[in-house]
Amino acid sequence: MTDKKTDKETIPAKGKVGVYICYCGGNISDHVEVEKVRESMEKIPGVEVARTDMFMCSDPGQEMIMQDLKSGTVDRVVVASCAPSLHETTFRSAISRAGANPYIYEHANIREQVSWVHHGDQATDKAIRLVAAATAKAEGLKPLEPIRMEARQHVTVIGGGIAGLRTAKDLADCGVAVALIEKSPFLGGQIAQLERLAPTGDPAADIVTELAGEVLGDPGITVHTCSLVETFNGYVGNFTLGVKKRPPDTDCEKLSSLNPSGRTPGEFIPFKGFYPESVAARAEELSIETGVVVLATGFKSYTPRRGEYGYAEFPEVITLPELIRIMAENKTTDNCLEINGRQVRSMAMIHCVGSRQIPGIHPEDESGNFNEYCSRTCCSATLDTAGTIRQSYPGTRIFELYRDIRTYGRGQEELYEQAAKNKVVFLRFEADESPEVIRSNDHDDFPLRVKVKDVLTFGEEVEVPVDLVVLATGMEPNNVSELVDMMKLPVGPDRFLLEVHPKLRPVELPVGGILLAGTCQAPMDVGEACSAAAAAAVKAAVLLGRGYVELDPFVAEVDLEKCRGTGACVEACLNEGALNLVEMEVDGEMVQRAQVTSALCWGCGACVAVCSENAIDINGWTLKQYEAMVDIIVADEATA
Amino acid sequence: MSQTEKQKKEQKAAMKRLRQERKQKIKDIAATVKTQKEAVKAIKEQLQNHGGTVPQIARETGISADKVLWYIAALKKYGEISEAEKDGGYFRYILSEGSPEEIFNGQPDGSQDTK
Amino acid sequence: MDAILELDFDALIVGGGIAGLQAALDLADQDYQVAVVEKDTSIGGKMIRLSKVFPTLDCSSCITTPKMAAAAHHENITIFTYCDLKSLESEGLVLTASITQRPRYVNPDKCIGCRLCEYHCPVYVADKEEGGFSARKAAYIPFSNAIPQIALIDVENCMLCGKCAKVCPTQAVDYFQEPENFTIRAKTAVLATGFELTPVENKQQYGNGEIPNVITSLQMERLLAPHGPYNRVLRPSDGMEPDAVAFIQCAGSRDKSMGISYCSRVCCMYAIKQAMLLSGSLPLADITVYYMDIRAFGKGYEQFYQNAKAMGIEFVKGKVATIDAGANDSVTLRYEDQNGEGVTSANHDMVALSLGMIPGWNPEGTCPVSTAADRFIQTIRPKIAPTRTDMEGVFVAGAAAGPKDIVDTITEAGAAAMEAAKYMTAMETARKAVA
Amino acid sequence: MYSPRDMIDIIAANVRKTRNPFGMPKFLCNRWWQDASMPAEGDALLFTGLMYQFVPYIEKSTRYLEQFEDTPWADYVRYAKYVPNYLAGMGLALLTPAKEKKRFNAILQNITKILAKSKVDFFYRSELDEYSGILLYDLGDQESFVRHAEFVAAKLKRAGVKTLITVDPHTTYALKVLYPKYTGQSFEVKTYFELVNFTSNNGYKRVTLHDPCFYGRYLELSDVPTKVLANLGIECVPVRNSGLFTSCCGGPAESISPKLSKEVLHRRTEELQSAGAPIIAMCPICLGHLEKSGAQVEDLSSLIARCAA
Amino acid sequence: MALVNPNFAEEMERFGADAALECFNCGTCAAICPLIYEHFPRKMIRYLQLGAKDRIMENASELWRCLHCGLCTQTCPREADPGEIILGLKRFAVANWRRS
Amino acid sequence: MAIQGKEGKILILATETCAYPGADSVGQAHSSYPTNTYILRVRSPVMFPEQFYLDCFAKGISGIIIMSCGEECPYEGAYHALAKRVDRVYQLMKAQELDIRRLRLTAICTVCNRAFLKEVNQMNEVVGELGPP
């Protein structure tokens, strides 16, 4: 055990270890000779006391530990009992109650990993080794404090669509100051492009007006339209954003065509959005100090390629958003729908345009991308529109060509059924046998025909004569490459922003303090986007609620005496920014040394492995502690 | 001392009353337990020598195959039976080595309180 | 009669499944005092009983236990398991919940979860936690990753032999426990009452759950779980390793003939996941999914579906009309092969019914919150504030407000916590304004 | 398979001419009442719809049809309307064995016994007992069906009939559901077993009930016979497909495709026989058809009548 | 197949089959039908949905396979009443023949 | 009677989020395995340098199983860094004529009982075959 001795010399705080071994009412003691373990522990130098109890987790058991701490008999604690998942927190809190630092604690698992799986003498021998190893680790423990960072009670929301508005309002309602940054002159995002929301039928304008009104009326929220984030610095609780406020040229044109001087701020302009304020004449730059950033950058509608189902080749082929807009702007009371001055007696709606693309079947876009995902909302939107048309214009026949009808949500299957009741005819195609849109013969009554091999008709080819073809286009993420680069945001293979874990941390990014809300993460409908936005808001509120952010103390620490500034650790670090080389003065010389930004350190230890000087380690889980444990395990005598 | 004895007595009497109350149910369960014990014994006997698959055991014991599997699953969970190699479409089962008899039959040693 | 115990909390969460736990954590992390009332013996809901989860295929236990442990150890969360909610009403600005603690016949403060009672109990009882495929004892700990790890006695199967009491090292067994009533008062509540599977009895043509080797989707989860009843996939009638397994979609949804017209939203994906896991553990088995529409709508779901197809899992379009027992414990399905010659039958060694979701709780008579035609809890602003109910201060999360997958449930739980926090902030502001 | 178009034409012509699908005079087939003494006045009219009476003729004609199905001779069936003596009318009546006719007549006589024992105030008048026209409806000859139904309904109304006691599911469905819908005339319709009002315990111990589609599904009456039999001490064993989900015996297909109808029959009989108890039918078509499988089949009325004795 | 004829479904209402378009082609009716015959009755319903009148008349004899047992209607997950649709088609065919 | 471990000690580095609770799950199932197995709880095995493994063998450890979280690793990128490192350790082991079967990288989930037992038994066979390092 010479190695161990050397280790001890390098650890300044030499521990006085107390070892507490549990019988677990026979669960342990039936297979492990607990008293023998105790005797062995007593022999170990550095172990001040070794005690046993029928139930160490019971009040008397905990009391015993607390007494030893309070009396100063021990300053390191090892409990040998069941799995740490069950009682590690119990004992840590007992240690805290005794006025000691909870991190001077080590747990030895001699139930699940010894007495329940081994029997006889060997069980006892193994228990002795494991407890001794824990003791060796405990000697190297030092008191730790959770990392606490002051956090600004301020959140910046990027994106003024429905998700951004929802997040902003929720946080303001909880007393957090919010800056809302929107690049266009309008609030409401993509919802402003809709007439009514499926399946509830809520008018989109009402929803936007209500929420935007609440946001603008809230003194806790500052809205910046025509604004772009240009710079980004800092870490959770302390970010600084540089924002430039000026409408892009295209928006300026749009604005002037709307005659902004004639518009009152606070008005909803159909297919534009909620118009909150007049736009500043000249560019402005501002800096926002914030604690948490919520990304609500939304989606854009897929634009079909030229020739995709005849799009841009035949004027009779339009997208669903285009149809919705045309219908809203030309409301008639005719028997037939009228589009661009032509009566629509028959129309085909084709699903999955720009969604569910399959490599090898569908062509990629100019950047080599496929939209392999389902856009989630188009089925309902298409069925809802079809139903509306059939009710308002009974003279217009509708055919829907689909792959799978995905009316998954509440009230959506009813939409599908309602469309069927309204005599919409459904045709089904396989991905590799997409419908074809062709020009009819001159003598034909209808300008276009849609040809499809219909799965429902036993694979027969069916032709539908139509006046109009509507493409149910999917969602694509907005291009936020600048933010992605600036904030180091992870992007998934589908090009949407990628959360840490869809179930454990669904609205969080690996970058601490940056959250996701709405369709920048994945296709969602309005309700789902609002849910995600509120979930992001609650995470922000949790982060900022106490005025500080508290993080685990298990982070890397550099031993400056050993560090030679090679930078190997910086290179190995998995979370960019957590480790940096900084200039500092050592013995009157300016040298490079590694420095940990605790707020960003995950404590994974990737840096530990690469330091040739052993100058960096993870607090609470040091390499030396592991080496000491291995020494115990390999020793000839368990407690030598 | 007499106080605790009195308590013990009361406890016993209360237990007796409770058993009386649930007499019929206890009778039914006892009958089930008897069947279960016989089944477990029969299955274990089958496994004693060379082990066996579920259909084999079912054939030999006359217990239905789904029930045999049920007992095997349970006995496996309590460590008495282990799975062996595959035999056709079925797995063979054997009695566990070092079957943790003591867990099931041993008494917890409550006398070693060292406080 | 003792005075009924009254406890005060900021928020009451009804249901300790993943939705309830997430909402509880999101509120407790904001320093609200939270009570979680769970009817079951353990928290964790349906999720802790699953094998793996789609589309990431990570182990369900591995992502549920951290949340369960975090809630169980949270200083601001108090968990009440094995409790029935008798009523939840609002009186002014206070919500009052009457709760009955069902007796475990084991003193939870004394029990240390050593399982000695379980080992010594002589009665084997079909373990519903393992789909009935294995047995537990009449005295038992619900399952290996249950929280709390506290034993209970199933009186329905207890013959009062006294063995458990005799071996219990802490004298925790108490055959005389009675139900105890207590009251929780809170400012706000989140209903996270979850779902149950569509009963198999709802579709006579599928055999009413009486055909051997026709199992439910949750039973399939247990067979696939590494710590399940057989530790591998075997067919329950005789322990054979199945060579041909089928999944029947919409076995409890989108079917007016069984009174459920809505889509249950998760069955397509869980069936695909189960098929994939199955093909992983039985690489030579033929796996078929019978479906009407594959609804792979969530993030990464469509790609998951396409992967399953690429793995050789067969997808057959058509709703299975009847299920019958076939020869040698096999299962026979009849369906219309829409691409082929028409009506045909197929034989499989084992068939899993992809059952749908029905509400886990009917508030009628307990709580004046409204339900919709689908019998799930009604939300009044489904678009703009999806967790609001028609009862002031009461919010809903997860499958209680309609079928939902885990991702959407967890997100919605966060949203419900947000609504609850806002509600309490507004109450506090109003109180201060008055003062 | 026979051309439905030809069959419909034959049947429609027969009904038009003779008010029954076989084109034979009613006095020839409806003779069971002559041996029974029944009141001619009362509360409720016993309305057989002639279905039980037809069964022996159906059986006979099917056997002929079966021989010719899918042979060149099948085409000749279309000329049947011009050769009424071959397959219809008098000829058919004469070809059908008397023993069979007697057996089916006994069923109706049993029903009157059951009604009497149940103290039902009923009456019978042969001239009011008509075929319902249900086959025309099932075959899609809506026009002929409505015309015939209007004739029957008018006749009953003229006679002041308000309540009908029916004996088979097809007639029950026609009178109870179709007549009000298509003729505008409503009657109170009860099947005889809904009126059984006595208990006993000297029947079979266990039987297998075959629910006819019309009782099980369309009229949702299948729990009634189960209850009646329970009161008579007879247990009905569960059948895989019953009640709302009962399986057709294949009988109605006989006139179109005897082959097809046999296939269906075979499957259903297997299902019914798997329970191992004697099979009970309650529809003349089912009865006649199920018997062809060789299984032991008895009409519900015979079983109840035996208990009444 | 010829062009679809969207007007046929409405024409059929006269013959009492007004729920044909509610069918979502799951195939339950075909598989539950005691006749076990190819795609019947869904095939006929599908032709009706598309207005393939000629297809229906070509195969009209098949309609009389239907025994009117009602099992398809009972089990239809969409309550599209397939049994009644077939009966309506029978009426349509009979009327057609009579006219010709 | 316990299952006798073969000679030689096996070190198991088990991640605190996956494999360590996985080993507990084996305990809860009372599935016996040899006693020569020493499970150390680690945050992420990526922290161990190549030398650590070599030192362990030098000190007398006969086999090492790294039970990681695999792709479910909570530290993004750590698993890949770990896999690369293990490859390098293999190179060094070869250079020292250590049989590389003595070191194994695997992923064990919180309820992967069977996988855990399989790994332990396999390593025991290897260690039994090879003897001390």
mmCIF file of C-alpha atoms in Angstrom, chain E residues 43-90:
data_model
loop_
_atom_site.group_PDB
_atom_site.id
_atom_site.type_symbol
_atom_site.label_atom_id
_atom_site.label_comp_id
_atom_site.label_asym_id
_atom_site.label_seq_id
_atom_site.Cartn_x
_atom_site.Cartn_y
_atom_site.Cartn_z
ATOM 1 C CA LYS E 43 -64.671 -3.445 -54.191
ATOM 2 C CA MET E 44 -68.231 -2.459 -55.032
ATOM 3 C CA ILE E 45 -68.182 0.330 -52.473
ATOM 4 C CA ARG E 46 -64.919 1.623 -53.881
ATOM 5 C CA TYR E 47 -66.322 1.625 -57.426
ATOM 6 C CA LEU E 48 -69.293 3.535 -56.104
ATOM 7 C CA GLN E 49 -67.001 6.098 -54.443
ATOM 8 C CA LEU E 50 -65.198 6.675 -57.728
ATOM 9 C CA GLY E 51 -68.390 6.578 -59.764
ATOM 10 C CA ALA E 52 -67.218 3.619 -61.842
ATOM 11 C CA LYS E 53 -70.748 2.789 -62.925
ATOM 12 C CA ASP E 54 -69.636 0.555 -65.776
ATOM 13 C CA ARG E 55 -67.472 -1.493 -63.436
ATOM 14 C CA ILE E 56 -70.401 -1.996 -61.153
ATOM 15 C CA MET E 57 -72.709 -3.063 -63.937
ATOM 16 C CA GLU E 58 -70.073 -5.386 -65.416
ATOM 17 C CA ASN E 59 -69.796 -7.171 -62.114
ATOM 18 C CA ALA E 60 -73.354 -6.643 -60.985
ATOM 19 C CA SER E 61 -74.023 -10.340 -60.451
ATOM 20 C CA GLU E 62 -71.524 -10.312 -57.627
ATOM 21 C CA LEU E 63 -73.843 -8.066 -55.644
ATOM 22 C CA TRP E 64 -76.196 -10.984 -55.167
ATOM 23 C CA ARG E 65 -73.563 -12.896 -53.327
ATOM 24 C CA CYS E 66 -74.470 -10.654 -50.429
ATOM 25 C CA LEU E 67 -76.797 -12.462 -48.035
ATOM 26 C CA HIS E 68 -77.834 -9.257 -46.354
ATOM 27 C CA CYS E 69 -76.602 -10.769 -43.088
ATOM 28 C CA GLY E 70 -75.495 -7.363 -41.847
ATOM 29 C CA LEU E 71 -72.232 -8.438 -40.236
ATOM 30 C CA CYS E 72 -70.239 -5.894 -42.232
ATOM 31 C CA THR E 73 -72.514 -3.098 -41.115
ATOM 32 C CA GLN E 74 -72.271 -4.250 -37.523
ATOM 33 C CA THR E 75 -68.471 -4.294 -37.565
ATOM 34 C CA CYS E 76 -67.753 -1.327 -39.828
ATOM 35 C CA PRO E 77 -65.390 0.928 -37.866
ATOM 36 C CA ARG E 78 -66.675 3.989 -39.693
ATOM 37 C CA GLU E 79 -70.384 3.152 -39.491
ATOM 38 C CA ALA E 80 -70.520 3.476 -43.265
ATOM 39 C CA ASP E 81 -73.211 0.789 -43.453
ATOM 40 C CA PRO E 82 -71.690 -1.396 -46.167
ATOM 41 C CA GLY E 83 -74.624 -3.821 -46.095
ATOM 42 C CA GLU E 84 -77.018 -1.051 -46.982
ATOM 43 C CA ILE E 85 -74.691 0.214 -49.702
ATOM 44 C CA ILE E 86 -74.724 -3.212 -51.358
ATOM 45 C CA LEU E 87 -78.499 -3.364 -51.094
ATOM 46 C CA GLY E 88 -78.636 0.082 -52.692
ATOM 47 C CA LEU E 89 -76.389 -1.113 -55.488
ATOM 48 C CA LYS E 90 -78.651 -4.130 -56.016
#
